[in-house]
PDB file of C-alpha atoms in Angstrom:
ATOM      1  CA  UNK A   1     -23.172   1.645  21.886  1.00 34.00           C
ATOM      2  CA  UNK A   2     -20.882  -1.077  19.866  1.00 39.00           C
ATOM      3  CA  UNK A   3     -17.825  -0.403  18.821  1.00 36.00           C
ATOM      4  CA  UNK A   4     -16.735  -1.174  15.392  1.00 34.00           C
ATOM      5  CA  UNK A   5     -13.471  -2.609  14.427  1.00 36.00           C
ATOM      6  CA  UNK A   6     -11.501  -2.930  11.427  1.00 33.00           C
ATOM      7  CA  UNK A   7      -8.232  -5.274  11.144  1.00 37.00           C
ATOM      8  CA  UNK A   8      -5.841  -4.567   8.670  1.00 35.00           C
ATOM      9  CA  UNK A   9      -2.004  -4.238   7.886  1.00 36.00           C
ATOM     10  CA  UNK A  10      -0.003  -1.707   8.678  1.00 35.00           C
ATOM     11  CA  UNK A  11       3.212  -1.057   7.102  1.00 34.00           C
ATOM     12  CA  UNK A  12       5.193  -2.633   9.345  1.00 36.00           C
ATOM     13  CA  UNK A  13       3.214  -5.596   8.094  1.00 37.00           C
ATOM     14  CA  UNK A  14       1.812  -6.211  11.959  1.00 38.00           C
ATOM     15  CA  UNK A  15      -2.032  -6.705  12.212  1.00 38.00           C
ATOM     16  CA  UNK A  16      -3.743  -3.078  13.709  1.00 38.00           C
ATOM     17  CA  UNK A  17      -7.011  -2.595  14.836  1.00 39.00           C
ATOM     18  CA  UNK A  18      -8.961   0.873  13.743  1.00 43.00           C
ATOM     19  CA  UNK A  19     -12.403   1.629  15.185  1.00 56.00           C
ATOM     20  CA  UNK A  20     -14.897   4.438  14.175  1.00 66.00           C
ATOM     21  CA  UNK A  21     -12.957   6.280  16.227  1.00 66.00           C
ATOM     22  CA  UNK A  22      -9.816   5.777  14.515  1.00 68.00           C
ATOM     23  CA  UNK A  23     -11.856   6.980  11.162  1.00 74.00           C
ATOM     24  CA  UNK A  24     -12.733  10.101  12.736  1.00 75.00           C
ATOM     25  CA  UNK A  25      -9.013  11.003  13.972  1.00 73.00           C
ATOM     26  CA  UNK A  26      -8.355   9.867  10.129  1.00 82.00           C
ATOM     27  CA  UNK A  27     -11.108  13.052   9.465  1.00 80.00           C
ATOM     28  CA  UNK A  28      -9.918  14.878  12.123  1.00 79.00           C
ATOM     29  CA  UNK A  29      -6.178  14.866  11.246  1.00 82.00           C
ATOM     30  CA  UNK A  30      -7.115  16.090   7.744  1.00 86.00           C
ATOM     31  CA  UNK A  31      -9.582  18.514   8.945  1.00 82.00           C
ATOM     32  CA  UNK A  32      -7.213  21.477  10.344  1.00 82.00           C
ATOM     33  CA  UNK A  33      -9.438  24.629  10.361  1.00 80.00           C
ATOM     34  CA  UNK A  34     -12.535  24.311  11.445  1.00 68.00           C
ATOM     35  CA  UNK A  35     -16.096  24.119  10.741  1.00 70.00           C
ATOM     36  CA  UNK A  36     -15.565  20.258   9.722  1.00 81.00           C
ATOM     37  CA  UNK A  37     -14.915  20.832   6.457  1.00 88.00           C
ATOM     38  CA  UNK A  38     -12.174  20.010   3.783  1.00 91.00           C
ATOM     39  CA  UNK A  39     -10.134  22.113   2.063  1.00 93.00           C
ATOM     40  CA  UNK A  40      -7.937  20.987  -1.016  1.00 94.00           C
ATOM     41  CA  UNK A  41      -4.911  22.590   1.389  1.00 94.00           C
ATOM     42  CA  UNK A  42      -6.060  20.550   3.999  1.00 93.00           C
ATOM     43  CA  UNK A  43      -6.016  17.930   2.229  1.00 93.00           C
ATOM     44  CA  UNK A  44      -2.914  18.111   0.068  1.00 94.00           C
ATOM     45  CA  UNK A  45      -0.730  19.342   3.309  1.00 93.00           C
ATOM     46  CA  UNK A  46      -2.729  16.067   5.241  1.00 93.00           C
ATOM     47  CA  UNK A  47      -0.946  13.732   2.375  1.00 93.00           C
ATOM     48  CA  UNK A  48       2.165  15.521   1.971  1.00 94.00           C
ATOM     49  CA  UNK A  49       2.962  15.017   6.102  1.00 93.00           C
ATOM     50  CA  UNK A  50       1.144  11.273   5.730  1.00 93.00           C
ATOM     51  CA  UNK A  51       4.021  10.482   3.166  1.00 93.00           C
ATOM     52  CA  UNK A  52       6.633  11.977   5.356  1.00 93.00           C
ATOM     53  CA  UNK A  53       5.677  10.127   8.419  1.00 93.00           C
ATOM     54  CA  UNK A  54       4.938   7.104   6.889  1.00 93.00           C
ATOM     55  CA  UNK A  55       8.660   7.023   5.015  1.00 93.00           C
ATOM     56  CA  UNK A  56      10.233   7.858   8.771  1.00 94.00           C
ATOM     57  CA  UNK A  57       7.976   5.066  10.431  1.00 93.00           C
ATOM     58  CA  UNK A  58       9.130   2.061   8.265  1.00 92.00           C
ATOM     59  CA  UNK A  59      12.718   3.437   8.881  1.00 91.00           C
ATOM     60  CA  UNK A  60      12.332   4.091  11.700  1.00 91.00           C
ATOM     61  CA  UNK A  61      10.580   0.315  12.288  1.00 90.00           C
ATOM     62  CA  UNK A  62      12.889  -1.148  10.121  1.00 91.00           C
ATOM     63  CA  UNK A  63      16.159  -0.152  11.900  1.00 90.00           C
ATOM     64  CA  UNK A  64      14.721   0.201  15.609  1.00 90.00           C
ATOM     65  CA  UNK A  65      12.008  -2.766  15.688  1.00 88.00           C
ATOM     66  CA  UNK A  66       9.555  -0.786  18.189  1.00 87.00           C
ATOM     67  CA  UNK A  67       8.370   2.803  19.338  1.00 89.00           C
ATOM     68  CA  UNK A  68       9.388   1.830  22.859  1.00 90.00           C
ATOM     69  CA  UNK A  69      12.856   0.354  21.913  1.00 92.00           C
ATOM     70  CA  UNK A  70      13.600   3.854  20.065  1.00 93.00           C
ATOM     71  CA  UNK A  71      12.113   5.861  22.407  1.00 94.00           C
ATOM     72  CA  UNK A  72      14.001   4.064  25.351  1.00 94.00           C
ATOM     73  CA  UNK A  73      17.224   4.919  23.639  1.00 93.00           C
ATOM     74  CA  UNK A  74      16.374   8.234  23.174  1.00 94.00           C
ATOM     75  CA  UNK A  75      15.307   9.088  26.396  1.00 95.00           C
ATOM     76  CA  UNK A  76      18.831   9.317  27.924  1.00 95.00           C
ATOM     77  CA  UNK A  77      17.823  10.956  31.224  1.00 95.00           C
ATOM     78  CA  UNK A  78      14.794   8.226  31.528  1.00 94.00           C
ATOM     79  CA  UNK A  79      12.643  11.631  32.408  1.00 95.00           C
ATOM     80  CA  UNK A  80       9.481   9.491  29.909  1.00 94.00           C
ATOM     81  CA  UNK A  81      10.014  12.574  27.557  1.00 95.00           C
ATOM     82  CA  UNK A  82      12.651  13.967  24.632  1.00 95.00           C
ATOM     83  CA  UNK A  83      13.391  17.331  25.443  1.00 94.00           C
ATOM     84  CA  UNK A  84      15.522  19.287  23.464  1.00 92.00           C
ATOM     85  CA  UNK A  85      18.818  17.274  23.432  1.00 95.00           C
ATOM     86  CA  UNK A  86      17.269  14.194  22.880  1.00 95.00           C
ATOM     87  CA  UNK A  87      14.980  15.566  20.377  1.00 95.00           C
ATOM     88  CA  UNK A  88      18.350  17.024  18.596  1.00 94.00           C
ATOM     89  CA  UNK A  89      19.606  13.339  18.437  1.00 95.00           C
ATOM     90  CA  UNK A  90      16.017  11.706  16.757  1.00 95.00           C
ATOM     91  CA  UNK A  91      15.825  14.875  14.454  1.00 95.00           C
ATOM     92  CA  UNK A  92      20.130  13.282  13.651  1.00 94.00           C
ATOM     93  CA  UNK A  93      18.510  10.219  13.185  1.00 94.00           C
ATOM     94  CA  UNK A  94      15.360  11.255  11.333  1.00 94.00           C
ATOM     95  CA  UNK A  95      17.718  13.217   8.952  1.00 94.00           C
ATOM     96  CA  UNK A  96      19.931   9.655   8.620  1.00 93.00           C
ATOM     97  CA  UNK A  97      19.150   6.515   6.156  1.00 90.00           C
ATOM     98  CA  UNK A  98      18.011   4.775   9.811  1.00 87.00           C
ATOM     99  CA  UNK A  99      15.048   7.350  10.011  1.00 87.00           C
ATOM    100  CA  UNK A 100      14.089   8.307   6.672  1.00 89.00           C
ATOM    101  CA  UNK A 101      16.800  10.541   5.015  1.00 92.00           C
ATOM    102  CA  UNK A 102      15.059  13.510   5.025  1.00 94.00           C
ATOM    103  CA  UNK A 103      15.854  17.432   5.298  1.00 95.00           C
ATOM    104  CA  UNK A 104      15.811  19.445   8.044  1.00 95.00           C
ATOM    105  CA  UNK A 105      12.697  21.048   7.035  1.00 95.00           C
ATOM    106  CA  UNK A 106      10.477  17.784   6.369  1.00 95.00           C
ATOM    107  CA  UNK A 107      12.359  16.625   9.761  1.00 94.00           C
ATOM    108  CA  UNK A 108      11.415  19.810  11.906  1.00 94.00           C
ATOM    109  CA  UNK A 109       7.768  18.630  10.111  1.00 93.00           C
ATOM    110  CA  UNK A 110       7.960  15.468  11.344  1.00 94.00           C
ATOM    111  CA  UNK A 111       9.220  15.830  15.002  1.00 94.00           C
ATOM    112  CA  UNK A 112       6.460  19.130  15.381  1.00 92.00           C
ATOM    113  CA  UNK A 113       3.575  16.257  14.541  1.00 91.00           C
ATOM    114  CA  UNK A 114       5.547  14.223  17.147  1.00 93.00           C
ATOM    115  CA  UNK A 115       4.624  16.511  19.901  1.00 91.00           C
ATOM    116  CA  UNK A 116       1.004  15.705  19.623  1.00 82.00           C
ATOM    117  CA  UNK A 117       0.396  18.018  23.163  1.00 79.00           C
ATOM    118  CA  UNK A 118       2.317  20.611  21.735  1.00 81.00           C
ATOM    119  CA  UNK A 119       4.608  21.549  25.107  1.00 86.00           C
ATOM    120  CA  UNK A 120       7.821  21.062  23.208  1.00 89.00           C
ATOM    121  CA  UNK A 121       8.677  18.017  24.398  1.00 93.00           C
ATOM    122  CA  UNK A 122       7.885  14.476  23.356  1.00 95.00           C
ATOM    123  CA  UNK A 123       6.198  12.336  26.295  1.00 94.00           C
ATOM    124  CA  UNK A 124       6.115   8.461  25.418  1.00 94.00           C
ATOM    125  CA  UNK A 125       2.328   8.811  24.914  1.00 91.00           C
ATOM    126  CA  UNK A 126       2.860  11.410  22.387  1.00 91.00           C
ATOM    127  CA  UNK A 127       5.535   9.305  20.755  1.00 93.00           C
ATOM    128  CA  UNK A 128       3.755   5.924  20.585  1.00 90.00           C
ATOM    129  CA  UNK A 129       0.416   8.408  19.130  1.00 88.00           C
ATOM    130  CA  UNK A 130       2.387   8.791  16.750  1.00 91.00           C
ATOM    131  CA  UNK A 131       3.688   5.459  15.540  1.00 90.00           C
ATOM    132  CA  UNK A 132      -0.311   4.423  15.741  1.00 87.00           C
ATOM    133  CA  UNK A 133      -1.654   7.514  14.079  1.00 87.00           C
ATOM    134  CA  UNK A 134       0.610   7.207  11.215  1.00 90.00           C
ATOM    135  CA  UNK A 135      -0.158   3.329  10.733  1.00 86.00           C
ATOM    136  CA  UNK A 136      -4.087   4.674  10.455  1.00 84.00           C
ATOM    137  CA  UNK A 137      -3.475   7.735   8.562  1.00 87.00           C
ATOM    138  CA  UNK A 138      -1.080   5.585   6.094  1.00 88.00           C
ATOM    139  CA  UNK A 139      -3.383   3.042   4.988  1.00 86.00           C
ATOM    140  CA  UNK A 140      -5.958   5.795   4.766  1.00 87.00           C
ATOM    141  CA  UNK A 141      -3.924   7.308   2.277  1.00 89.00           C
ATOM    142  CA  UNK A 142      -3.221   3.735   0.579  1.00 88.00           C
ATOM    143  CA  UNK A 143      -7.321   3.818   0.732  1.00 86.00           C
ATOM    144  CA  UNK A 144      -7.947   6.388  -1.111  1.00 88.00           C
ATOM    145  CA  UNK A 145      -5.082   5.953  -3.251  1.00 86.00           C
ATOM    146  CA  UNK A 146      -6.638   2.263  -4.388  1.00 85.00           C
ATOM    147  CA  UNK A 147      -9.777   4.207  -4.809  1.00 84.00           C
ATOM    148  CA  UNK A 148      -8.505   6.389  -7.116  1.00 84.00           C
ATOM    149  CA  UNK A 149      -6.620   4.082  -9.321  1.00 81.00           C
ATOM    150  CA  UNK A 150      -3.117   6.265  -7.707  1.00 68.00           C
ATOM    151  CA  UNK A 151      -4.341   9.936  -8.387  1.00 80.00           C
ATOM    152  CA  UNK A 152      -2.392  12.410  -7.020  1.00 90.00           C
ATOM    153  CA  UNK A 153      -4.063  14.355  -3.936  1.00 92.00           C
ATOM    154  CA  UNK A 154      -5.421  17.050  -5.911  1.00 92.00           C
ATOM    155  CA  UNK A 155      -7.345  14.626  -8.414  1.00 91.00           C
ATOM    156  CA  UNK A 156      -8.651  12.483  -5.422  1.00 91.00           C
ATOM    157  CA  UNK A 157     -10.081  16.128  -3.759  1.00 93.00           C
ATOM    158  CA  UNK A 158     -11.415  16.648  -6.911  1.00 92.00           C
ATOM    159  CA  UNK A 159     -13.502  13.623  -7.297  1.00 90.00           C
ATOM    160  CA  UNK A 160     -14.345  13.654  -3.764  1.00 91.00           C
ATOM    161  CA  UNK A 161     -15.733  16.986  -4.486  1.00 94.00           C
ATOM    162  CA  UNK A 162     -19.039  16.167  -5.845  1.00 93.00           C
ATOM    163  CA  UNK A 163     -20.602  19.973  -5.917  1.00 94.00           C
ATOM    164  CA  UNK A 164     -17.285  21.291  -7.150  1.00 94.00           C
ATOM    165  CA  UNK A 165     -17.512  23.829  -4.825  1.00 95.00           C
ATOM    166  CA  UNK A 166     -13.806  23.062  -3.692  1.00 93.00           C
ATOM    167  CA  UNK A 167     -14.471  22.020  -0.229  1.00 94.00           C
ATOM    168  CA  UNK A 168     -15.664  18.954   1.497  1.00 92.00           C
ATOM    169  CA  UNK A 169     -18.475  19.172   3.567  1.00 90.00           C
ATOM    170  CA  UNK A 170     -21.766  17.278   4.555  1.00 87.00           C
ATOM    171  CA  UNK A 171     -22.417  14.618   2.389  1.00 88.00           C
ATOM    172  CA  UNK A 172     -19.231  14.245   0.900  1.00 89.00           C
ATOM    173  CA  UNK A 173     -17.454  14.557   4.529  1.00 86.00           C
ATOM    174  CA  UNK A 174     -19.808  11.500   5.341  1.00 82.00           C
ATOM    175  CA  UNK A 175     -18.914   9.598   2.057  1.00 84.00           C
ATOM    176  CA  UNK A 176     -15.339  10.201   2.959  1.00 85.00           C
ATOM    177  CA  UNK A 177     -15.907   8.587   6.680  1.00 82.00           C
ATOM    178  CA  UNK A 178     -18.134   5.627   5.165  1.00 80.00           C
ATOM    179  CA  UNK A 179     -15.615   4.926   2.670  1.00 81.00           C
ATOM    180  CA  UNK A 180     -12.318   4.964   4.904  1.00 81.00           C
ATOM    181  CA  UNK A 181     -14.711   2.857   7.460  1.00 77.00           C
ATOM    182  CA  UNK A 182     -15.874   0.351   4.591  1.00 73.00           C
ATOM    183  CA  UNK A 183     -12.140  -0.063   3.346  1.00 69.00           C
ATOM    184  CA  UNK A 184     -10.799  -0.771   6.589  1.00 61.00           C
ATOM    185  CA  UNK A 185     -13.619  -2.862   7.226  1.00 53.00           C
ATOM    186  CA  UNK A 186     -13.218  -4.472   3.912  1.00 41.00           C
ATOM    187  CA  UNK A 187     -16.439  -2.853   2.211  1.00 38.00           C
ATOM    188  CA  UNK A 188     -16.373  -0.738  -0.718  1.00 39.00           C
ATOM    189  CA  UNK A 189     -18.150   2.959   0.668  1.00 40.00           C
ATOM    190  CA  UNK A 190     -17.860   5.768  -0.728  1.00 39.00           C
ATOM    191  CA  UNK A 191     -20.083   5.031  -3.839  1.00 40.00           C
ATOM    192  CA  UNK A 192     -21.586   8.265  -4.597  1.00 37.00           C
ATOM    193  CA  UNK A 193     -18.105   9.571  -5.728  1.00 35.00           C
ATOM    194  CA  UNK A 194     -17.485   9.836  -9.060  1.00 37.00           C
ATOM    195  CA  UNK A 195     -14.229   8.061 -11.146  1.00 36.00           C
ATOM    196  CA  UNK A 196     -11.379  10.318 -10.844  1.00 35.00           C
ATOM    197  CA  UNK A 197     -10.757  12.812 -13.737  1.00 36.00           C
TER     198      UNK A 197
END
C-alpha cells in the first residue's frame, strides 16, 4: 500500500510531513464520541483546544526552541516523564508570557491533552505527540479556515453539513478527509461543500 505525503509549514515555520494517516488523527482528534461522526460540539470544543495549543506551541517554540530542549528542562529527576512537580512548573510556565499566558483552566486543558496515555504523567513520547499533533491539527484548522473565507467554527460545521441534519457523517466525513488531504497536499477537495452562510 503507498503512503501518501503532504509537506507543508507548520507554525514554527519548519517544513512537516502529514500522511493519510496524519488526516485521520486530524478526524480522529475531532471525532470524540463515537460512531465516526461529527458533532457541532465536537467540533467547536476540537477548535477551541486547537487554538489553545497552537497559542502555547509557538510560545512555547518561540522561547524554548524544541520539545526536547523544554522537556529536558522539565524533567528534573531525568525519570523521561513530568510527574506532578514538574508538571506544576510547565503548567507555571504555560500560565507565563514564555508559554502562552493563559488561565489555569485553558492550562489544566492544555497539559490534560498533554498526557496523550492518560496515566497522569507526561512521558517524552506523549510530550513530543503533542508538539506534532498540534502542528497537524493547526494547519487543519488554518485549512478549513482558508476554506471558509475565516468563518467561525459554527459557520464552517454548518457548511460542512450538507443534509443539515447537524452532524457529520458519511459523505460529508469523507469530504472533510479529502479536503484536509487535498489542502495539505496542495489540491482543492472538499468540493461538494457549499460557500459558507
Amino acid at each position: 500500500t503507498e503512503v501518501r505525503s503532504y509537506e507543508f509549514t507548520n507554525i514554527a515555520n519548519d517544513t512537516y510531513v502529514a500522511s493519510d494517516s496524519q488526516v485521520s488523527t486530524v478526524v480522529g482528534t475531532i471525532d470524540t464520541q463515537p460512531p465516526n461522526s461529527i458533532t457541532l460540539d465536537e467540533f467547536t470544543a476540537w477548535d477551541e483546544l486547537i487554538t489553545l495549543n497552537s497559542r502555547v506551541h509557538t510560545a512555547l517554540t518561540t522561547t524554548y526552541g524544541s520539545s526536547g530542549t523544554l522537556f529536558a528542562e522539565l524533567d528534573v529527576d531525568n525519570s523521561g516523564s513530568l510527574e506532578s512537580a514538574e508538571k506544576d512548573v510547565l503548567k507555571t510556565i504555560i500560565q507565563s508570557p514564555a508559554g502562552g499566558s493563559l488561565n489555569e483552566a485553558q492550562t489544566t486543558q492544555v497539559v490534560d491533552d498533554m498526557d496523550r496515555s492518560s496515566f497522569g504523567v507526561i512521558a517524552f513520547t506523549d510530550f513530543s505527540m503533542w508538539f506534532a499533533a498540534t502542528t497537524v491539527n493547526s494547519n487543519a484548522q488554518e485549512l478549513l479556515g482558508d476554506r471558509y473565507e475565516g468563518e467561525d467554527a459554527a459557520s464552517i460545521f454548518a457548511a460542512m453539513d450538507t443534509d443539515g441534519n447537524g452532524v457529520l457523517e458519511g459523505a460529508e466525513m469523507d469530504q472533510l478527509a479529502a479536503l484536509l488531504a487535498a489542502g495539505m497536499g496542495g489540491g482543492t477537495g472538499g468540493e461538494g461543500w457549499a460557500a459558507p452562510p
